[in-house]
Tab-separated table of C-alpha atoms and ligand atoms in Angstrom:
chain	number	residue	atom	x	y	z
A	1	UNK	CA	36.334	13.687	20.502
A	2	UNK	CA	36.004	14.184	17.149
A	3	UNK	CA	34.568	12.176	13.785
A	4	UNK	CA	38.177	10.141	13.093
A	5	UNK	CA	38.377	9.543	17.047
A	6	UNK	CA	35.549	8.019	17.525
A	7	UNK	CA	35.574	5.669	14.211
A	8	UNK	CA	39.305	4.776	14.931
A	9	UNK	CA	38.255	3.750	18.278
A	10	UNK	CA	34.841	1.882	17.223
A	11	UNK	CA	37.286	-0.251	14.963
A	12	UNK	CA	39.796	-0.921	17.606
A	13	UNK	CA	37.410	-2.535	19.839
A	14	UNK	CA	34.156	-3.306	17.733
A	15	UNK	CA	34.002	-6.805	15.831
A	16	UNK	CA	34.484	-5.586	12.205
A	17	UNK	CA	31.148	-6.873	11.028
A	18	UNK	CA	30.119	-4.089	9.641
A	19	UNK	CA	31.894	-1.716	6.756
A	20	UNK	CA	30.388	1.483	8.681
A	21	UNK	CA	29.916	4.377	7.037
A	22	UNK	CA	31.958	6.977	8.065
A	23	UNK	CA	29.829	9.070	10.447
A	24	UNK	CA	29.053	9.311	13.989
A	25	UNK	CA	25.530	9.958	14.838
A	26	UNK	CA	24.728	11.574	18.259
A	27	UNK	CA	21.051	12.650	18.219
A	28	UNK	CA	18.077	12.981	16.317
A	29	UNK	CA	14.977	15.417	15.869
A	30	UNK	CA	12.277	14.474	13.980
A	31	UNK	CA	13.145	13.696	10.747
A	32	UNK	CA	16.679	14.702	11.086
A	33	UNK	CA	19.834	13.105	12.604
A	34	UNK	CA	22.970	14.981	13.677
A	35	UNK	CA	26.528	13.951	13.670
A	36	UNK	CA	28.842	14.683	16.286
A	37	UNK	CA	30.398	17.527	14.719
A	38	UNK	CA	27.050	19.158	14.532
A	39	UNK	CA	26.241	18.114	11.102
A	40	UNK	CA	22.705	17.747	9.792
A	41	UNK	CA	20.948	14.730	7.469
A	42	UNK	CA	17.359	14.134	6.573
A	43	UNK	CA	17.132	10.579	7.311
A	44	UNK	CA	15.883	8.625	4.709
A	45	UNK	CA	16.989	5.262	6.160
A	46	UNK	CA	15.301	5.088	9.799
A	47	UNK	CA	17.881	2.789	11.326
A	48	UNK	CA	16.926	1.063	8.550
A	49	UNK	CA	12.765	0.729	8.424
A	50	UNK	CA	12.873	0.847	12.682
A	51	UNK	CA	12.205	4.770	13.895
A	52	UNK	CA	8.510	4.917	12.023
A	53	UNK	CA	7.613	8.278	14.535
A	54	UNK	CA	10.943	10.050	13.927
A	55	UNK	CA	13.250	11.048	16.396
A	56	UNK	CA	12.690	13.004	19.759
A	57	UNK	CA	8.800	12.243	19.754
A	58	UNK	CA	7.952	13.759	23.289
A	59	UNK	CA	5.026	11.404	23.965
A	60	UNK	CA	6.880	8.070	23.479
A	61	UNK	CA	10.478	9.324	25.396
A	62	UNK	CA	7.641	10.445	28.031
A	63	UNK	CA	6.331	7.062	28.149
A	64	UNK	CA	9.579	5.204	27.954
A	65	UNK	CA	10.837	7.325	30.706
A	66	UNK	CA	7.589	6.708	33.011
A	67	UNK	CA	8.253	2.691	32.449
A	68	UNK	CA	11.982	2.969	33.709
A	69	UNK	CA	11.030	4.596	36.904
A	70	UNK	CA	8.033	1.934	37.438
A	71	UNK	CA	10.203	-0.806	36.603
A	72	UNK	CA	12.174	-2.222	33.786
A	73	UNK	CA	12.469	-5.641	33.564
A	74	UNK	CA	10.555	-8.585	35.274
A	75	UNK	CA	11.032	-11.667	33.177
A	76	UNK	CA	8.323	-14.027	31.719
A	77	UNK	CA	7.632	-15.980	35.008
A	78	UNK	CA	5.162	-12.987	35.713
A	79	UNK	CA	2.274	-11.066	34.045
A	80	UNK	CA	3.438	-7.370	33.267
A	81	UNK	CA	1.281	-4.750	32.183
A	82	UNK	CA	2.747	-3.365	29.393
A	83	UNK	CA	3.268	-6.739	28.094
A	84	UNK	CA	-0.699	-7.799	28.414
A	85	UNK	CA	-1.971	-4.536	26.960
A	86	UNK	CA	0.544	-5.006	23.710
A	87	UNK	CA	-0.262	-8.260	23.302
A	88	UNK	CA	-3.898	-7.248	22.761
A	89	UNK	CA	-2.835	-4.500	20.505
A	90	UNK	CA	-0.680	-6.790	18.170
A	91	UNK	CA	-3.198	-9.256	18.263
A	92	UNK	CA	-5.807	-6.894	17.182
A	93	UNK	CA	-3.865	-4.965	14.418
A	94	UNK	CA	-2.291	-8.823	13.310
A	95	UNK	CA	-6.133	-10.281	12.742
A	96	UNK	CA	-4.148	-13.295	14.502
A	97	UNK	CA	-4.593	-14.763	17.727
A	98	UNK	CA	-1.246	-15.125	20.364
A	99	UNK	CA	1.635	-13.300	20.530
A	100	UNK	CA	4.896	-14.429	21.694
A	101	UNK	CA	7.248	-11.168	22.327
A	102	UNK	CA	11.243	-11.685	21.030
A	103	UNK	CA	13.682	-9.382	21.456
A	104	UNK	CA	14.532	-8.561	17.995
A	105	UNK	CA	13.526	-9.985	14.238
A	106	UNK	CA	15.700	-12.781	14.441
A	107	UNK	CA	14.545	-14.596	17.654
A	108	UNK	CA	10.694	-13.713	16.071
A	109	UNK	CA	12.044	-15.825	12.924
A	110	UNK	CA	13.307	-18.932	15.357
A	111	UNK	CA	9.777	-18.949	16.966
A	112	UNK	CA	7.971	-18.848	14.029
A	113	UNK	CA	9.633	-22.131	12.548
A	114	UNK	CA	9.613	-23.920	16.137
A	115	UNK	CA	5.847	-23.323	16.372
A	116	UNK	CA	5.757	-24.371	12.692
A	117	UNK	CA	8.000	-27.804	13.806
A	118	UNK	CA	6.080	-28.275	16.491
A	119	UNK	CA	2.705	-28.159	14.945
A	120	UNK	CA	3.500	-30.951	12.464
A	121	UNK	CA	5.299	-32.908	14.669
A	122	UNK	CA	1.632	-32.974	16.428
A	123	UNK	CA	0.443	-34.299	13.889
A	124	UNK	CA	2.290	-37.312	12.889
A	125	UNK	CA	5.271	-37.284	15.418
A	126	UNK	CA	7.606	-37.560	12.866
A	127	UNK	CA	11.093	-35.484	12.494
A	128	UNK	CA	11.853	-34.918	9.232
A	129	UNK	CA	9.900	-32.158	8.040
A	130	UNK	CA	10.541	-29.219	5.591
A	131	UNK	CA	9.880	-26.012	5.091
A	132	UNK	CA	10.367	-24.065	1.642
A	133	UNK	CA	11.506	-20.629	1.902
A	134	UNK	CA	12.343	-17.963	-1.122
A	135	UNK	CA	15.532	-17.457	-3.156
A	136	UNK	CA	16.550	-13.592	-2.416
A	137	UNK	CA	14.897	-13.771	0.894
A	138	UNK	CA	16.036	-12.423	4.141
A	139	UNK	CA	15.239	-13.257	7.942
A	140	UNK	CA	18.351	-12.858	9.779
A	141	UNK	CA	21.701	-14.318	10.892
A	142	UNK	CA	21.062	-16.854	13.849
A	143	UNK	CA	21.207	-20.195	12.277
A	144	UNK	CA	17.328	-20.902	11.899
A	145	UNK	CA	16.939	-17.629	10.258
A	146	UNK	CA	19.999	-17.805	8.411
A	147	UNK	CA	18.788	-21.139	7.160
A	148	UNK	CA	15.893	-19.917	5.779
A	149	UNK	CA	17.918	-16.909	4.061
A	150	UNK	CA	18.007	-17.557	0.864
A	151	UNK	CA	21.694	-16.081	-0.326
A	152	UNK	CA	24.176	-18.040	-0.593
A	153	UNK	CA	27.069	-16.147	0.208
A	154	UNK	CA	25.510	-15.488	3.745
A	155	UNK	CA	25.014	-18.961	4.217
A	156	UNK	CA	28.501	-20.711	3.055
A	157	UNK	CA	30.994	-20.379	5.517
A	158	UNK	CA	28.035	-21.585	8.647
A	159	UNK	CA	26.724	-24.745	7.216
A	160	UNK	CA	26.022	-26.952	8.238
A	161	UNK	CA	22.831	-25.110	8.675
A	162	UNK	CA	19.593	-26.470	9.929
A	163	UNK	CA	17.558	-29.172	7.915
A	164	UNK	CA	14.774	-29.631	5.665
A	165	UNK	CA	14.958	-26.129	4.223
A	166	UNK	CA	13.907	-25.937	0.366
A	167	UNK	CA	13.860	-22.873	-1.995
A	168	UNK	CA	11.790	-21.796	-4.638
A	169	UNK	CA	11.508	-18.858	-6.526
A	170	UNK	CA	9.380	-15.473	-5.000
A	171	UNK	CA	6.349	-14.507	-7.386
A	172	UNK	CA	6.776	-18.172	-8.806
A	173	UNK	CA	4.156	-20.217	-7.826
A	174	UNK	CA	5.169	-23.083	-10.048
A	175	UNK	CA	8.953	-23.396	-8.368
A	176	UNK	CA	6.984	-23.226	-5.038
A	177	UNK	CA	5.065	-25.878	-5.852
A	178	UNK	CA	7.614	-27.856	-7.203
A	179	UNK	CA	8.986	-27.897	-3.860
A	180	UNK	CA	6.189	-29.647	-2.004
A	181	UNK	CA	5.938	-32.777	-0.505
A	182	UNK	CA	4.181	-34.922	2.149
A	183	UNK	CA	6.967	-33.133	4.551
A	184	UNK	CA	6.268	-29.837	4.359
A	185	UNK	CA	5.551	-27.997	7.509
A	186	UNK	CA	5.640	-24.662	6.443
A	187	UNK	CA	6.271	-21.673	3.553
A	188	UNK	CA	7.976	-19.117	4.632
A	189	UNK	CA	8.598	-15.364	2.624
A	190	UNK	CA	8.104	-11.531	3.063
A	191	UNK	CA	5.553	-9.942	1.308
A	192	UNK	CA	7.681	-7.545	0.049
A	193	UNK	CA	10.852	-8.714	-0.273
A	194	UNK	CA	13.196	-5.798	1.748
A	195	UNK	CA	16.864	-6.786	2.026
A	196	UNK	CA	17.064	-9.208	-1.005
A	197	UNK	CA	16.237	-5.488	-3.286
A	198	UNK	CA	12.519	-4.303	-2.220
A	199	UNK	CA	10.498	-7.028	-3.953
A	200	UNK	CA	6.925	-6.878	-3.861
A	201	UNK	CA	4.957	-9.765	-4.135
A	202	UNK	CA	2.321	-10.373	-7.031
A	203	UNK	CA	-1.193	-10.565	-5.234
A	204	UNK	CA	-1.693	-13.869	-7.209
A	205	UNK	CA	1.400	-15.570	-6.206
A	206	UNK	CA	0.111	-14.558	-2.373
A	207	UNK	CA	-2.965	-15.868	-3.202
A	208	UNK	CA	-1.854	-19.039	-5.079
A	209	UNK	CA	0.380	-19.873	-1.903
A	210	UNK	CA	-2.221	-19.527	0.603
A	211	UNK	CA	-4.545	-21.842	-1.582
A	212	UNK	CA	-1.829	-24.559	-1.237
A	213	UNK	CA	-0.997	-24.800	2.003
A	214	UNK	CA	-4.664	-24.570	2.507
A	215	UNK	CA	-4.887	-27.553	0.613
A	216	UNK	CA	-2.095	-29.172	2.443
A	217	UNK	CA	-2.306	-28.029	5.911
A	218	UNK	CA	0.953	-26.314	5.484
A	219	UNK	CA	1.354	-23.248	7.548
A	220	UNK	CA	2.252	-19.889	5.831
A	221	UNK	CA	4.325	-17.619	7.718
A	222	UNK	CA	4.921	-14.005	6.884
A	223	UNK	CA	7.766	-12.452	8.126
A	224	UNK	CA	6.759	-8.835	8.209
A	225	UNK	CA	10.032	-7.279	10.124
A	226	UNK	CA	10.556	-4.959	6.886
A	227	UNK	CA	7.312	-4.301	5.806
A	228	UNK	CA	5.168	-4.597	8.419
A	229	UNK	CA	4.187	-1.985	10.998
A	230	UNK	CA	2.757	0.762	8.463
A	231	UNK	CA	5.606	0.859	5.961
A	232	UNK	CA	3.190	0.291	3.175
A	233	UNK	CA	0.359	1.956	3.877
A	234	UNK	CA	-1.555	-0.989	5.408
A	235	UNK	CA	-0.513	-2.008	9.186
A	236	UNK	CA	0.814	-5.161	8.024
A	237	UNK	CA	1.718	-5.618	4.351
A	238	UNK	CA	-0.256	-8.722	3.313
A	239	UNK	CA	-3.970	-6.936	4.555
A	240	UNK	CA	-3.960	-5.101	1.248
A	241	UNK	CA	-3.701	-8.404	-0.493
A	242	UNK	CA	-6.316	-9.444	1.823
A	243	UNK	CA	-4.517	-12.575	2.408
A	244	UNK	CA	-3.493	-13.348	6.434
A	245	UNK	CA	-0.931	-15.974	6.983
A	246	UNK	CA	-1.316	-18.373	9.840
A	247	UNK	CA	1.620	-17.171	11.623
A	248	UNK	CA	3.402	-13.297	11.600
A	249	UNK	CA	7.226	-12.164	12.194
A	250	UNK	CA	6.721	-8.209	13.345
A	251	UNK	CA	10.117	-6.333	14.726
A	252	UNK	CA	12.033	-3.257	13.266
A	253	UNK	CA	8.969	-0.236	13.629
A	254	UNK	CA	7.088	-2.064	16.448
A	255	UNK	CA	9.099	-0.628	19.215
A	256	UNK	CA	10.129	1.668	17.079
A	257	UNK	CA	14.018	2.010	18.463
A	258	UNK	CA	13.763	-0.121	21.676
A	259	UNK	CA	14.534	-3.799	20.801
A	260	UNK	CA	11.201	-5.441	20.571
A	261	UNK	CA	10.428	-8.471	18.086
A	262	UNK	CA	7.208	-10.599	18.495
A	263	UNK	CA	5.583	-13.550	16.227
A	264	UNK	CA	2.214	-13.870	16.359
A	265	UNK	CA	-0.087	-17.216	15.542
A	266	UNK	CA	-3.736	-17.702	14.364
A	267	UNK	CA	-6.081	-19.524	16.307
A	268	UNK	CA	-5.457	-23.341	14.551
A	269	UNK	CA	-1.951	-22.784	15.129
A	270	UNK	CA	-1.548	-21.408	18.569
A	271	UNK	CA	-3.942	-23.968	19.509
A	272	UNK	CA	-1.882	-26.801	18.120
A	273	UNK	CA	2.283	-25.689	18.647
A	274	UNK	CA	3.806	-24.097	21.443
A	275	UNK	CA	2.686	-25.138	25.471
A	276	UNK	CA	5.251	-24.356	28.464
A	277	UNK	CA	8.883	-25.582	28.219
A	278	UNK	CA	8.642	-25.335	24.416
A	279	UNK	CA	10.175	-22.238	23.614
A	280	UNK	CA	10.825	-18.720	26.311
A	281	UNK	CA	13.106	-15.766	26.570
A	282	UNK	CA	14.446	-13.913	29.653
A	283	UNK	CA	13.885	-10.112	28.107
A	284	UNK	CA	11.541	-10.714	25.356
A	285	UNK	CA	8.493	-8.559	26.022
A	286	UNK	CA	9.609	-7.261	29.040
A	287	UNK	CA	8.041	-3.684	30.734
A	288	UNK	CA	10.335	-1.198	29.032
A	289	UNK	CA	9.770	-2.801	25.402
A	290	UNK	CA	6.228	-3.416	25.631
A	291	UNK	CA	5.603	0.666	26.826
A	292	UNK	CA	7.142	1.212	23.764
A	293	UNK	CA	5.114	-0.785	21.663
A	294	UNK	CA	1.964	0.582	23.345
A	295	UNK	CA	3.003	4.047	23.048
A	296	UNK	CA	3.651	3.293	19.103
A	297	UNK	CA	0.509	1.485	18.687
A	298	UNK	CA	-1.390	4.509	20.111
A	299	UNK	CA	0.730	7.348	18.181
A	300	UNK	CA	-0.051	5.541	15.269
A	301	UNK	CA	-3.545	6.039	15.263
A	302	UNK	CA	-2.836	9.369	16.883
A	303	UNK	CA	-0.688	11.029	14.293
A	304	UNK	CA	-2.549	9.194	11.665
A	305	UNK	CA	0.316	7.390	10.509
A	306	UNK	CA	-1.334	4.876	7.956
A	307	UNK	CA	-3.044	7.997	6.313
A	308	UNK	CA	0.064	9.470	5.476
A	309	UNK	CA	2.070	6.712	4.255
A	310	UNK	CA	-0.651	6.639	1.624
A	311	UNK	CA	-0.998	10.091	0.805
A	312	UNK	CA	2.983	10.685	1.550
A	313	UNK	CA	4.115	7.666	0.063
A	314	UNK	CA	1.731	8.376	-3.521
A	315	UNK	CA	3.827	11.377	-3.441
A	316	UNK	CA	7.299	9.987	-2.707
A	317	UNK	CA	6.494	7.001	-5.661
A	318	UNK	CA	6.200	10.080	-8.099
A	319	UNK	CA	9.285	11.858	-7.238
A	320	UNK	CA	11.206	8.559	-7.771
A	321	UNK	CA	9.355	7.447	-11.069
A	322	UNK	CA	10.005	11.216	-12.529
A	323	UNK	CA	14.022	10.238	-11.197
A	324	UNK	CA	13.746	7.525	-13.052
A	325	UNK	CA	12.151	9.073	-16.169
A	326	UNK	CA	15.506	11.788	-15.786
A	327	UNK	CA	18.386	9.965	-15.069
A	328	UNK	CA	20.111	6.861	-16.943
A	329	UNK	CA	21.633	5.725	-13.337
A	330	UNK	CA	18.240	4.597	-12.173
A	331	UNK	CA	16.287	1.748	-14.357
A	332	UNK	CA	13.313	0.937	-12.133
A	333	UNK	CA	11.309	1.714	-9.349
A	334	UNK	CA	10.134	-0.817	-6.467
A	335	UNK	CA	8.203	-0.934	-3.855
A	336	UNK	CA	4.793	0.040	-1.947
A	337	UNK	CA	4.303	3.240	0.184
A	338	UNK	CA	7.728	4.206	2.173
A	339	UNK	CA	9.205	1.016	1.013
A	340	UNK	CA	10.558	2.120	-1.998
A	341	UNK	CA	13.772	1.091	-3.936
A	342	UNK	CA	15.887	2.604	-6.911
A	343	UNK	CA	17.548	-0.584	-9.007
A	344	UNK	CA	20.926	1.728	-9.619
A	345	UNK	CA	22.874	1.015	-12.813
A	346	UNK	CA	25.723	2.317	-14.448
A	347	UNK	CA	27.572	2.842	-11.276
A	348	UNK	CA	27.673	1.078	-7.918
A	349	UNK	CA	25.263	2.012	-5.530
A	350	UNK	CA	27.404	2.543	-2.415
A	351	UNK	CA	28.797	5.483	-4.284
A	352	UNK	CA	25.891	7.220	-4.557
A	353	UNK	CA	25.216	6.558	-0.655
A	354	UNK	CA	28.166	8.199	0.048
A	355	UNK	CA	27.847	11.226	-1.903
A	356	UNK	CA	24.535	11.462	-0.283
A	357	UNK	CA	25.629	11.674	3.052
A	358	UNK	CA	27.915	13.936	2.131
A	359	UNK	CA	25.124	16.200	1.044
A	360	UNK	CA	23.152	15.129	4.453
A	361	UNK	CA	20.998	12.758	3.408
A	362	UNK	CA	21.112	9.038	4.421
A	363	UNK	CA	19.715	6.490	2.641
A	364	UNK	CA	21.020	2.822	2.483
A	365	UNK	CA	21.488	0.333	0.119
A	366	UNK	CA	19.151	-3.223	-0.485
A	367	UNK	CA	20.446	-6.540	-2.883
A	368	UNK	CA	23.502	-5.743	-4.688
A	369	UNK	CA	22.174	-2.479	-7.137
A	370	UNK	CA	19.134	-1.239	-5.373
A	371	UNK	CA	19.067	2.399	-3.384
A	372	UNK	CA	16.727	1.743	-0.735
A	373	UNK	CA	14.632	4.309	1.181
A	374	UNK	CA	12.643	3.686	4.053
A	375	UNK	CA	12.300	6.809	5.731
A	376	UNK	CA	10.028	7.497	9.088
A	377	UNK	CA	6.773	7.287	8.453
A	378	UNK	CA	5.972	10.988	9.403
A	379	UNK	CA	7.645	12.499	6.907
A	380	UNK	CA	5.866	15.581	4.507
A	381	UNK	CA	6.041	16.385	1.108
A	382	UNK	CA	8.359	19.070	1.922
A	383	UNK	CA	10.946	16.258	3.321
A	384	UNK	CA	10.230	14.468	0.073
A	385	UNK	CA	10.971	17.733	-1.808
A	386	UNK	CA	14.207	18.215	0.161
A	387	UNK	CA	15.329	14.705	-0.591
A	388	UNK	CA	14.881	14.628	-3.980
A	389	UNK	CA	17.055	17.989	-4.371
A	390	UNK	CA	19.741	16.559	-2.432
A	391	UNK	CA	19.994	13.236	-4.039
A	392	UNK	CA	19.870	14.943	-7.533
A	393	UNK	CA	23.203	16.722	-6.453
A	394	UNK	CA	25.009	13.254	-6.028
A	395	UNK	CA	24.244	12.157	-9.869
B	1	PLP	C1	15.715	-7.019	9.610
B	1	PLP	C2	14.986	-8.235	9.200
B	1	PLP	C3	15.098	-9.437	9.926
B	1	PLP	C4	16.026	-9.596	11.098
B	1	PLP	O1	15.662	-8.775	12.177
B	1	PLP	P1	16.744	-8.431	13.317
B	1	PLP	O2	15.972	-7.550	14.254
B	1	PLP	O3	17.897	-7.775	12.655
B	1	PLP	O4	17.126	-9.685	13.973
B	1	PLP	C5	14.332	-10.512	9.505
B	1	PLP	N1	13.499	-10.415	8.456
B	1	PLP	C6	13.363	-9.277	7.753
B	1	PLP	C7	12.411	-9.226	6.609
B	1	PLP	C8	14.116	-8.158	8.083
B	1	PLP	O5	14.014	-7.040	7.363
């Protein structure tokens, strides 16, 4: 079948939740994707932030394919081993102390504020507690996620929505702040803000939060979905502020393609939340996931992934600044590493999406006017090189 097949026959059948763009992937390799009528893109998008190692990495199909012939699935009423050995690992690379695997971001997001719920309901049994999460935020579309998701126009048409949610403003301590009370349970925001428009956050606004609910006993989650896993050049975002939340979202790179979500508590928290019959999942964590996440853990140190995100990532920040610096169409430039995004003016930003895949690159949009590129984490120079030309044909 060809291209207009295909797409006329996703939207027969499909729930039109998405506006798709008009290609039909069918394999990768490496850094490069290929439609089904042979075309090639550099992919600058990653299934947005998820395939860190690129495409077609021999070692981790070879280890995915090992698991499926050992065995796939068992459920949680049973130890596995790939699920022991990468709990250690995320408990290592986290600086945190349990793990709890989920089967995407999302379902990470609902277990961090039930632990959260849980661990103030501890302390004073009542039900009425708050948690204050950030304007522009994002951490998914189940209605505990979606209630701490702060855009309006995603929330409307579902509310009522759960309870006791608050905003404030990101990098605003003040408005955060403003926002406390004798009922707040926890604070919840990404470090750097990905869908909301690649937001980083001021190291003093990290710090100034963790000082408060310090003070307070409040617990300070991180959801690190976006920019966790390497993305930035640290393994999780918030160690180069130095500053380790009491409980961590992780999801997108961590199984790096195979659905795989996890959230992760310290020590005080895990010891004071969650016991059996609280909270479970049928897949989450199961074999085939967790092989992944080992097999990414290990190429990571490997391939010396962190190394070049740095090195990589210094390199792709000066492309886009010099973009900037040339063209009127770009104002700014955001981000940390190989989270990077272009605030797009002039023109709207989908356009210049488009014209990029029809040069073969893909990149993807974040916020309303920001070009956002999180490519895998393996890229070269060269890639960067190649990117830059082909985006500088679309303006
Ligand atoms: C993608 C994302 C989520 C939601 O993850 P899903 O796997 O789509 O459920 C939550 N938070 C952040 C920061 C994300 O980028």
């Amino acid at each position: 079948m060809k291209t207009n097949e295909y797409i006329e026959m996703g939207e027969k059948y499909i729930l039109h939740t998405y506006n798709r763009y008009p290609v039909v992937f069918e394999k990768g390799d490496g850094v490069y994707l290929y439609d089904v009528e042979g075309r090639k893109y550099l992919d600058f998008a990653a299934g947005i932030a998820v395939f860190a190692l690129g495409y077609g990495n021999k070692e981790y199909n070879d280890a995915l394919k090992d698991q499926i012939d050992k065995i796939i699935h068992t459920s949680n009423l049973y130890y596995n081993v790939p699920a022991v050995e990468a709990a250690k690992k995320v408990v290592e690379a986290t600086g945190l102390s349990k793990v709890f695997f989920t089967n995407s971001g999302t379902e990470a997001i609902e277990g961090a504020i039930k632990a959260a719920r849980k661990y103030a309901w501890l302390k004073d049994k009542s039900t009425d507690h708050e948690i204050i999460a950030m304007n522009n935020s994002f951490h998914g579309r189940s209605m505990g996620a979606l209630s701490v998701t702060g855009n309006a126009h995603y929330q409307e048409p579902f509310k009522p929505l759960i309870g006791g949610i608050k905003f404030a403003d990101f990098n605003d301590l003040d408005s955060v702040k403003a926002q406390v009370t004798d009922k707040t349970c926890a604070i919840i925001l990404e470090p750097v803000q990905g869908e909301g428009g690649i937001y980083p956050a001021d190291p003093d606004f990290l710090k100034g939060v963790r000082q408060l609910c310090d003070e307070k006993d409040i617990l300070l989650i991180f959801d690190e979905i976006q920019c966790g896993m390497g993305r930035t050049g640290t393994m999780f975002a918030c160690q180069a502020y130095g500053i380790l939340p009491d409980i961590m979202t992780c999801a997108k790179a961590l199984g790096c393609g195979v659905p795989v979500g996890a959230f992760v508590l310290n020590e005080k928290t895990a010891a004071a939340s969650l016991v059996p019959g609280d909270h479970g999942t049928t897949y989450g964590g199961n074999p085939l996931a967790c092989a992944a996440v080992n097999k990414v853990f290990e190429l990571f140190e490997k391939e010396n992934v962190l190394e070049n995100v740095k090195t990589t990532g210094a390199y792709l920040e000066q492309k886009l600044d010099a973009l900037v610096d040339k063209y009127d169409c770009f104002k700014e430039r955001r981000g940390k590493g190989m989270m990077q995004g272009l605030v797009v003016e002039g023109q709207p930003v989908g356009q210049i999406v488009n014209k990029a895949l029809e040069n073969g690159l893909v990149v993807i949009t974040a916020g309303t006017n920001v070009l956002r590129l999180v490519p895998p984490l393996v890229i070269t120079k060269a890639h960067v090189d190649e990117m830059i030309e082909k985006l500088e044909k679309c303006l």
